[in-house]
Amino acid sequence: MKMKEKQKDGKLYTWISLGFQSGVFISLGLVAIGLITLSISGDKIADAVIPLSELPQRLFSPDAKVISSLGIAILLLTPILQVVIAATRFASYRDRRYLGISLALLCMLALSLFLSAT
Amino acid sequence: MELTIANISALVGIGLFAGLLGSMLGVGGGFIIVPVLTLALKLPMQVAVGSSLVAIVANSCTAASAYLKTRMTNVRLGLLLETTTVPGAIIGAIAVTLLTSSTLGILFGIALLYVSYSMISRRPVITDSIASTSNSANSDDTSTSFPSQSQNMYYDISQHRSVTYEIKRIPSGLIASFLAGILSSMLGIGGGIIKVPVMHSLMGIPIKVAIGTSSFMIAITTAAGALIYYRNGYVNPSIVTPLIVGVVGGALLGTSLAQKIKGAWLRRGFGGLLLVTAILMFLRAANVM
């Protein structure tokens, strides 16, 4: 393997690995805070998460349910963010084939996101 | 469900068990979470599947991060196969709203029987490889096709050498990935039980790379499906939050334990457990219990 190409791939793998790790730990932190808040307050948590479309407005009045829902939403968006990172890296490498594949995948994920938000 | 300390502890425990076994066996964890939520907690199948998918995202993100660090993942291949897996996952998540809980239970039971068979039988499709070791397919191959030679290579620590491999039958892999996506969303499983054997046996990818790439793909596929369950109100925070805490802890523990434990007995024992669970799922679908 050419050294330059190896270094490029190394960066791609490091960025995606860090992205996964950060997303999981931020999400874990938020759901844990939500869970502890609920246990202390003794409130009942709702049976359904806050819809994604309502989540940004509810962030101004955070409670256990909002924090938990935000944690779950961040977790679900984490893998999608990794595809964005991959697409960005492929664009900087001028790797058109995989930039195209990543963008096509992002369009499908956007459809999934649209279906989940409407 | 009321969030008492006992309930939280039980759900964290289920997540821990699923994350631990899932990361060691490469099965995502859905095969443990869904039956427990439906059989023990009597939750509707759709809620169990939605909650399981979220837990699998947590599990696979944790595992994928570890595999990416050791370069046991082919990111390019994973992205390519995801172009058919994600549409499958979206179709599966939409189709699930049209099916009854009993039908889903029967489908899940059939999938459990398949997993159970592959674990008990002589073909250790997944476990032994995770438990680490050395059986790389095509380790002597120097030929290449796609994505490109430079990407089709990894360093095998147990063999102390770089292994180059050839990716074969990409169209068949794309079709199999589409089916894996549908099943993943419909049944709340990661789909690794299909993806890993397909990549390894059909496409000629070394087993370790197949598992690492599968973890990366599972994270994306299950997130796409879980978002639709989220929208349809099938993600229950009171169940999901303790599960995430347990699953991440279990996955971290399982990834390190996987290197030390012999997989054969664990695999057979787990296969037997799945067989019993499959029978219970069929009985529940038939309203016998």
Short mmCIF file of C-alpha atoms in Angstrom, two decimals:
data_model
loop_
_atom_site.label_atom_id
_atom_site.label_comp_id
_atom_site.label_asym_id
_atom_site.label_seq_id
_atom_site.Cartn_x
_atom_site.Cartn_y
_atom_site.Cartn_z
CA MET A 1 0.00 0.00 0.00
CA LYS A 2 1.30 3.43 -0.85
CA MET A 3 2.31 5.39 2.22
CA LYS A 4 0.22 8.44 1.28
CA GLU A 5 -2.90 6.34 0.72
CA LYS A 6 -2.31 4.49 3.99
CA GLN A 7 -2.09 7.77 5.88
CA LYS A 8 -5.31 9.00 4.24
CA ASP A 9 -7.15 5.83 5.22
CA GLY A 10 -5.71 6.07 8.71
CA LYS A 11 -7.30 9.50 9.12
CA LEU A 12 -10.63 8.27 7.76
CA TYR A 13 -10.73 5.36 10.21
CA THR A 14 -9.61 7.51 13.15
CA TRP A 15 -12.27 10.16 12.49
CA ILE A 16 -15.08 7.64 12.13
CA SER A 17 -13.97 5.67 15.19
CA LEU A 18 -13.84 8.86 17.27
CA GLY A 19 -17.24 9.90 15.92
CA PHE A 20 -18.85 6.64 17.02
CA GLN A 21 -17.19 6.80 20.42
CA SER A 22 -18.19 10.43 21.07
CA GLY A 23 -21.79 9.86 19.98
CA VAL A 24 -22.21 6.83 22.22
CA PHE A 25 -20.71 8.49 25.28
CA ILE A 26 -22.65 11.76 24.89
CA SER A 27 -25.84 9.75 24.44
CA LEU A 28 -24.99 7.48 27.37
CA GLY A 29 -24.33 10.52 29.55
CA LEU A 30 -27.66 12.12 28.65
CA VAL A 31 -29.79 8.99 29.14
CA ALA A 32 -28.02 8.31 32.44
CA ILE A 33 -28.75 11.89 33.62
CA GLY A 34 -32.37 11.46 32.49
CA LEU A 35 -32.65 8.18 34.35
CA ILE A 36 -31.12 9.55 37.57
CA THR A 37 -33.33 12.68 37.40
CA LEU A 38 -36.39 10.47 37.06
CA SER A 39 -35.36 8.18 39.90
CA ILE A 40 -34.82 11.18 42.21
CA SER A 41 -37.99 13.04 41.24
CA GLY A 42 -40.11 9.87 41.28
CA ASP A 43 -41.96 11.08 38.19
CA LYS A 44 -43.39 8.67 35.69
CA ILE A 45 -41.65 8.70 32.32
CA ALA A 46 -43.92 8.82 29.27
CA ASP A 47 -44.30 5.71 27.14
CA ALA A 48 -43.14 7.45 23.96
CA VAL A 49 -40.21 9.67 23.07
CA ILE A 50 -40.62 13.33 22.15
CA PRO A 51 -40.94 13.60 18.33
CA LEU A 52 -37.77 14.85 16.61
CA SER A 53 -39.63 17.84 15.20
CA GLU A 54 -40.62 19.01 18.72
CA LEU A 55 -37.30 18.27 20.38
CA PRO A 56 -35.49 21.56 19.52
CA GLN A 57 -38.28 23.69 21.10
CA ARG A 58 -38.46 21.51 24.20
CA LEU A 59 -34.70 21.92 24.83
CA PHE A 60 -35.41 25.33 26.39
CA SER A 61 -37.37 23.67 29.19
CA PRO A 62 -35.38 20.52 29.83
CA ASP A 63 -36.78 17.78 32.04
CA ALA A 64 -35.97 14.09 32.40
CA LYS A 65 -38.08 13.14 29.38
CA VAL A 66 -36.44 15.77 27.14
CA ILE A 67 -32.94 14.76 28.28
CA SER A 68 -33.64 11.06 27.67
CA SER A 69 -35.21 11.74 24.26
CA LEU A 70 -32.25 13.94 23.29
CA GLY A 71 -29.84 11.16 24.31
CA ILE A 72 -31.75 8.62 22.21
CA ALA A 73 -31.92 11.02 19.23
CA ILE A 74 -28.17 11.72 19.39
CA LEU A 75 -27.51 7.97 19.49
CA LEU A 76 -29.67 7.38 16.40
CA LEU A 77 -28.02 10.25 14.51
CA THR A 78 -24.47 9.11 15.39
CA PRO A 79 -24.12 6.50 12.59
CA ILE A 80 -25.54 8.98 10.05
CA LEU A 81 -22.91 11.52 11.11
CA GLN A 82 -20.22 8.92 10.35
CA VAL A 83 -21.44 8.70 6.75
CA VAL A 84 -21.18 12.52 6.56
CA ILE A 85 -17.61 12.30 7.91
CA ALA A 86 -16.76 9.60 5.34
CA ALA A 87 -18.24 11.69 2.49
CA THR A 88 -16.21 14.73 3.63
CA ARG A 89 -13.01 12.69 3.72
CA PHE A 90 -13.68 11.16 0.28
CA ALA A 91 -14.32 14.67 -1.10
CA SER A 92 -10.98 15.85 0.24
CA TYR A 93 -9.24 12.78 -1.29
CA ARG A 94 -11.04 13.45 -4.60
CA ASP A 95 -12.30 9.87 -4.46
CA ARG A 96 -15.34 10.43 -6.69
CA ARG A 97 -16.61 6.86 -6.65
CA TYR A 98 -16.92 6.65 -2.87
CA LEU A 99 -18.02 10.24 -2.55
CA GLY A 100 -20.92 9.31 -4.87
CA ILE A 101 -21.68 6.14 -2.88
CA SER A 102 -21.59 8.06 0.43
CA LEU A 103 -23.86 10.80 -0.95
CA ALA A 104 -26.33 8.23 -2.33
CA LEU A 105 -26.39 6.58 1.10
CA LEU A 106 -26.90 9.95 2.78
CA CYS A 107 -29.92 10.61 0.52
CA MET A 108 -31.47 7.32 1.68
CA LEU A 109 -30.72 8.14 5.32
CA ALA A 110 -32.25 11.60 4.78
CA LEU A 111 -35.40 9.86 3.52
CA SER A 112 -35.44 7.78 6.70
CA LEU A 113 -34.97 10.94 8.76
CA PHE A 114 -37.75 12.70 6.81
CA LEU A 115 -40.11 9.77 7.38
CA SER A 116 -39.28 9.85 11.08
CA ALA A 117 -39.84 13.60 11.40
CA THR A 118 -43.16 13.87 9.54
CA MET B 1 -44.12 0.51 32.57
CA GLU B 2 -43.34 2.07 35.94
CA LEU B 3 -39.71 2.96 36.52
CA THR B 4 -38.93 1.43 39.88
CA ILE B 5 -35.36 0.70 41.00
CA ALA B 6 -36.10 -3.01 40.51
CA ASN B 7 -37.34 -2.46 36.93
CA ILE B 8 -34.38 -0.23 36.08
CA SER B 9 -31.95 -2.80 37.48
CA ALA B 10 -33.64 -5.61 35.57
CA LEU B 11 -33.50 -3.68 32.27
CA VAL B 12 -29.86 -2.64 32.81
CA GLY B 13 -29.13 -6.32 33.54
CA ILE B 14 -30.88 -7.44 30.32
CA GLY B 15 -28.92 -4.81 28.36
CA LEU B 16 -25.66 -5.86 30.00
CA PHE B 17 -26.30 -9.51 29.15
CA ALA B 18 -27.31 -8.66 25.56
CA GLY B 19 -24.34 -6.34 25.06
CA LEU B 20 -21.92 -8.85 26.54
CA LEU B 21 -23.13 -11.88 24.60
CA GLY B 22 -23.96 -9.85 21.50
CA SER B 23 -20.48 -8.39 21.18
CA MET B 24 -18.85 -11.75 21.93
CA LEU B 25 -21.06 -13.71 19.53
CA GLY B 26 -21.47 -11.03 16.90
CA VAL B 27 -25.26 -11.20 16.97
CA GLY B 28 -26.11 -7.63 17.87
CA GLY B 29 -28.19 -8.47 20.92
CA GLY B 30 -31.68 -8.27 19.42
CA PHE B 31 -32.12 -12.01 19.73
CA ILE B 32 -31.88 -11.61 23.51
CA ILE B 33 -33.70 -8.30 24.01
CA VAL B 34 -36.80 -8.91 21.86
CA PRO B 35 -37.78 -12.28 23.42
CA VAL B 36 -37.20 -10.95 26.97
CA LEU B 37 -39.31 -7.84 26.34
CA THR B 38 -42.15 -9.78 24.71
CA LEU B 39 -42.14 -12.97 26.80
CA ALA B 40 -41.16 -11.64 30.24
CA LEU B 41 -42.47 -8.05 30.12
CA LYS B 42 -45.43 -8.84 27.80
CA LEU B 43 -44.73 -5.81 25.60
CA PRO B 44 -46.24 -5.59 22.10
CA MET B 45 -43.86 -6.93 19.47
CA GLN B 46 -43.53 -3.52 17.73
CA VAL B 47 -42.43 -1.77 20.95
CA ALA B 48 -40.00 -4.59 21.73
CA VAL B 49 -38.52 -4.37 18.23
CA GLY B 50 -38.24 -0.55 18.33
CA SER B 51 -36.56 -0.60 21.74
CA SER B 52 -34.28 -3.43 20.67
CA LEU B 53 -33.15 -1.52 17.55
CA VAL B 54 -32.11 1.49 19.65
CA ALA B 55 -30.15 -0.79 22.00
CA ILE B 56 -28.47 -2.43 18.97
CA VAL B 57 -27.40 0.99 17.65
CA ALA B 58 -25.64 1.58 21.00
CA ASN B 59 -24.08 -1.89 20.93
CA SER B 60 -22.89 -1.72 17.30
CA CYS B 61 -21.55 1.86 17.61
CA THR B 62 -19.43 0.73 20.58
CA ALA B 63 -18.21 -2.40 18.75
CA ALA B 64 -17.66 -0.54 15.43
CA SER B 65 -15.49 2.06 17.16
CA ALA B 66 -13.26 -0.69 18.59
CA TYR B 67 -13.00 -2.55 15.27
CA LEU B 68 -12.22 0.67 13.36
CA LYS B 69 -9.35 1.38 15.76
CA THR B 70 -7.77 -1.99 14.89
CA ARG B 71 -8.55 -1.50 11.16
CA MET B 72 -10.67 -4.67 11.10
CA THR B 73 -13.29 -2.85 9.04
CA ASN B 74 -13.57 -2.22 5.30
CA VAL B 75 -15.34 1.15 5.40
CA ARG B 76 -15.64 1.42 1.61
CA LEU B 77 -17.22 -2.01 1.26
CA GLY B 78 -19.52 -1.29 4.22
CA LEU B 79 -20.75 1.94 2.63
CA LEU B 80 -21.30 0.22 -0.72
CA LEU B 81 -23.37 -2.61 0.81
CA GLU B 82 -25.33 -0.11 2.89
CA THR B 83 -26.74 1.43 -0.33
CA THR B 84 -29.06 -1.60 -0.56
CA THR B 85 -29.31 -2.42 3.17
CA VAL B 86 -30.76 0.98 4.15
CA PRO B 87 -33.64 0.86 1.60
CA GLY B 88 -34.35 -2.66 2.92
CA ALA B 89 -34.41 -1.33 6.50
CA ILE B 90 -36.81 1.48 5.53
CA ILE B 91 -39.15 -0.95 3.74
CA GLY B 92 -38.99 -3.36 6.71
CA ALA B 93 -39.82 -0.61 9.22
CA ILE B 94 -42.81 0.54 7.16
CA ALA B 95 -44.01 -3.03 6.53
CA VAL B 96 -43.96 -3.86 10.22
CA THR B 97 -46.89 -1.52 10.87
CA LEU B 98 -48.99 -3.69 8.53
CA LEU B 99 -48.23 -6.97 10.31
CA THR B 100 -49.82 -8.34 13.47
CA SER B 101 -47.81 -9.11 16.59
CA SER B 102 -48.42 -12.86 16.07
CA THR B 103 -47.08 -12.80 12.50
CA LEU B 104 -43.98 -10.96 13.66
CA GLY B 105 -43.59 -13.46 16.51
CA ILE B 106 -43.69 -16.37 14.04
CA LEU B 107 -41.16 -14.64 11.73
CA PHE B 108 -38.91 -13.97 14.71
CA GLY B 109 -39.23 -17.61 15.82
CA ILE B 110 -38.13 -18.78 12.35
CA ALA B 111 -35.14 -16.41 12.45
CA LEU B 112 -34.26 -17.72 15.93
CA LEU B 113 -34.37 -21.30 14.66
CA TYR B 114 -31.92 -20.39 11.88
CA VAL B 115 -29.53 -18.65 14.29
CA SER B 116 -29.84 -21.52 16.75
CA TYR B 117 -29.04 -24.05 13.99
CA SER B 118 -26.01 -22.10 12.78
CA MET B 119 -24.69 -21.88 16.33
CA ILE B 120 -25.25 -25.50 17.34
CA SER B 121 -24.22 -27.02 14.00
CA ARG B 122 -20.69 -27.58 12.78
CA ARG B 123 -20.58 -24.22 11.03
CA PRO B 124 -19.38 -21.64 13.55
CA VAL B 125 -20.31 -18.74 11.33
CA ILE B 126 -19.63 -16.13 13.88
CA THR B 127 -18.48 -17.01 17.34
CA ASP B 128 -15.11 -18.58 16.89
CA SER B 129 -13.89 -15.74 14.78
CA ILE B 130 -14.87 -13.12 17.32
CA ALA B 131 -13.22 -15.15 19.99
CA SER B 132 -10.42 -14.30 17.96
CA THR B 133 -8.13 -16.01 16.24
CA SER B 134 -6.79 -17.01 13.06
CA ASN B 135 -9.04 -18.48 10.46
CA SER B 136 -8.92 -15.80 7.83
CA ALA B 137 -10.43 -16.67 4.50
CA ASN B 138 -8.27 -16.10 1.48
CA SER B 139 -5.35 -15.10 3.59
CA ASP B 140 -3.04 -16.11 0.78
CA ASP B 141 -4.90 -14.23 -1.88
CA THR B 142 -2.99 -11.44 -3.46
CA SER B 143 -5.48 -10.78 -6.22
CA THR B 144 -7.91 -7.92 -6.02
CA SER B 145 -10.99 -6.44 -7.60
CA PHE B 146 -12.99 -3.87 -5.68
CA PRO B 147 -12.86 -1.41 -3.91
CA SER B 148 -9.09 -1.42 -4.65
CA GLN B 149 -6.10 -3.41 -3.58
CA SER B 150 -4.87 -0.85 -1.10
CA GLN B 151 -8.14 -0.93 0.80
CA ASN B 152 -8.48 -4.74 0.75
CA MET B 153 -5.78 -5.35 3.31
CA TYR B 154 -5.54 -5.58 7.08
CA TYR B 155 -2.91 -6.48 9.62
CA ASP B 156 -3.66 -9.74 11.44
CA ILE B 157 -2.13 -9.52 14.91
CA SER B 158 -2.41 -13.28 15.55
CA GLN B 159 -0.54 -14.06 12.31
CA HIS B 160 1.84 -11.10 12.62
CA ARG B 161 1.41 -10.20 8.98
CA SER B 162 -0.65 -8.17 6.55
CA VAL B 163 -3.44 -10.08 4.80
CA THR B 164 -4.63 -9.04 1.35
CA TYR B 165 -7.96 -10.32 0.12
CA GLU B 166 -10.19 -10.26 -2.93
CA ILE B 167 -13.83 -9.19 -2.79
CA LYS B 168 -16.04 -11.44 -4.92
CA ARG B 169 -19.69 -11.52 -6.01
CA ILE B 170 -20.56 -7.93 -5.16
CA PRO B 171 -24.03 -8.03 -6.88
CA SER B 172 -25.03 -11.09 -4.80
CA GLY B 173 -23.72 -9.32 -1.70
CA LEU B 174 -25.86 -6.27 -2.49
CA ILE B 175 -29.00 -8.42 -2.86
CA ALA B 176 -28.28 -10.30 0.39
CA SER B 177 -27.69 -6.97 2.16
CA PHE B 178 -31.11 -5.72 0.99
CA LEU B 179 -32.78 -8.79 2.52
CA ALA B 180 -30.73 -8.37 5.71
CA GLY B 181 -31.98 -4.77 5.93
CA ILE B 182 -35.64 -5.84 5.67
CA LEU B 183 -35.24 -8.55 8.32
CA SER B 184 -33.28 -6.23 10.58
CA SER B 185 -36.06 -3.63 10.72
CA MET B 186 -38.92 -6.09 10.86
CA LEU B 187 -37.49 -8.23 13.64
CA GLY B 188 -35.38 -5.77 15.65
CA ILE B 189 -32.15 -7.60 14.99
CA GLY B 190 -28.83 -6.25 13.74
CA GLY B 191 -28.74 -8.53 10.72
CA GLY B 192 -25.15 -9.58 11.44
CA ILE B 193 -26.26 -13.19 11.40
CA ILE B 194 -26.89 -12.74 7.66
CA LYS B 195 -24.24 -10.12 6.81
CA VAL B 196 -21.23 -11.90 8.32
CA PRO B 197 -21.80 -15.29 6.62
CA VAL B 198 -22.62 -13.57 3.32
CA MET B 199 -19.46 -11.43 3.39
CA HIS B 200 -17.30 -14.33 4.54
CA SER B 201 -18.64 -17.31 2.61
CA LEU B 202 -20.10 -15.61 -0.47
CA MET B 203 -17.86 -12.58 -0.97
CA GLY B 204 -14.58 -14.06 0.28
CA ILE B 205 -13.89 -11.48 2.99
CA PRO B 206 -11.72 -12.68 5.91
CA ILE B 207 -13.97 -13.46 8.87
CA LYS B 208 -12.43 -10.81 11.15
CA VAL B 209 -12.94 -8.08 8.57
CA ALA B 210 -16.47 -9.39 7.87
CA ILE B 211 -17.36 -9.00 11.57
CA GLY B 212 -15.81 -5.53 11.84
CA THR B 213 -17.51 -4.36 8.63
CA SER B 214 -20.79 -5.92 9.77
CA SER B 215 -20.67 -3.94 13.06
CA PHE B 216 -20.12 -0.72 11.10
CA MET B 217 -23.03 -1.57 8.78
CA ILE B 218 -25.35 -2.67 11.59
CA ALA B 219 -24.94 0.74 13.25
CA ILE B 220 -26.11 2.52 10.08
CA THR B 221 -28.88 0.03 9.18
CA THR B 222 -30.43 -0.14 12.63
CA ALA B 223 -30.28 3.65 13.03
CA ALA B 224 -32.25 4.06 9.78
CA GLY B 225 -34.89 1.58 10.94
CA ALA B 226 -34.97 2.84 14.54
CA LEU B 227 -35.66 6.42 13.39
CA ILE B 228 -38.91 5.24 11.80
CA TYR B 229 -39.89 3.33 14.95
CA TYR B 230 -39.04 6.52 16.89
CA ARG B 231 -41.41 8.48 14.69
CA ASN B 232 -44.19 5.86 15.02
CA GLY B 233 -43.97 6.00 18.84
CA TYR B 234 -42.60 2.47 19.25
CA VAL B 235 -39.50 3.61 21.16
CA ASN B 236 -40.33 3.55 24.85
CA PRO B 237 -37.88 5.72 26.85
CA SER B 238 -38.59 3.96 30.12
CA ILE B 239 -37.35 0.73 28.54
CA VAL B 240 -34.70 2.08 26.19
CA THR B 241 -32.74 4.28 28.60
CA PRO B 242 -31.79 1.52 31.08
CA LEU B 243 -31.16 -0.84 28.14
CA ILE B 244 -28.65 1.60 26.57
CA VAL B 245 -26.76 1.92 29.85
CA GLY B 246 -26.53 -1.87 30.17
CA VAL B 247 -25.77 -2.57 26.52
CA VAL B 248 -22.84 -0.14 26.29
CA GLY B 249 -21.33 -1.55 29.51
CA GLY B 250 -21.83 -5.11 28.24
CA ALA B 251 -20.34 -4.33 24.81
CA LEU B 252 -17.22 -2.79 26.34
CA LEU B 253 -16.80 -5.81 28.61
CA GLY B 254 -17.60 -8.30 25.83
CA THR B 255 -15.10 -6.82 23.38
CA SER B 256 -12.26 -7.34 25.86
CA LEU B 257 -13.52 -10.76 27.05
CA ALA B 258 -13.92 -12.02 23.47
CA GLN B 259 -10.16 -12.36 23.17
CA LYS B 260 -9.90 -14.60 26.24
CA ILE B 261 -12.87 -16.96 26.13
CA LYS B 262 -13.18 -20.10 23.99
CA GLY B 263 -16.21 -19.69 21.82
CA ALA B 264 -17.34 -23.24 21.03
CA TRP B 265 -19.15 -24.11 24.28
CA LEU B 266 -20.51 -20.63 24.67
CA ARG B 267 -21.88 -20.78 21.14
CA ARG B 268 -23.57 -24.16 21.64
CA GLY B 269 -25.06 -23.14 24.98
CA PHE B 270 -26.38 -19.93 23.48
CA GLY B 271 -27.71 -21.86 20.47
CA GLY B 272 -29.65 -24.15 22.84
CA LEU B 273 -31.05 -21.15 24.69
CA LEU B 274 -32.21 -19.63 21.40
CA LEU B 275 -33.89 -22.90 20.42
CA VAL B 276 -35.96 -22.87 23.63
CA THR B 277 -36.75 -19.17 23.08
CA ALA B 278 -37.89 -19.88 19.50
CA ILE B 279 -40.31 -22.53 20.78
CA LEU B 280 -41.65 -20.07 23.40
CA MET B 281 -42.12 -17.43 20.68
CA PHE B 282 -44.12 -19.89 18.54
CA LEU B 283 -46.26 -20.83 21.56
CA ARG B 284 -46.92 -17.18 22.33
CA ALA B 285 -47.79 -16.43 18.69
CA ALA B 286 -50.29 -19.32 18.85
CA ASN B 287 -51.76 -17.86 22.10
CA VAL B 288 -50.86 -21.04 24.00
CA MET B 289 -49.05 -18.97 26.65
#
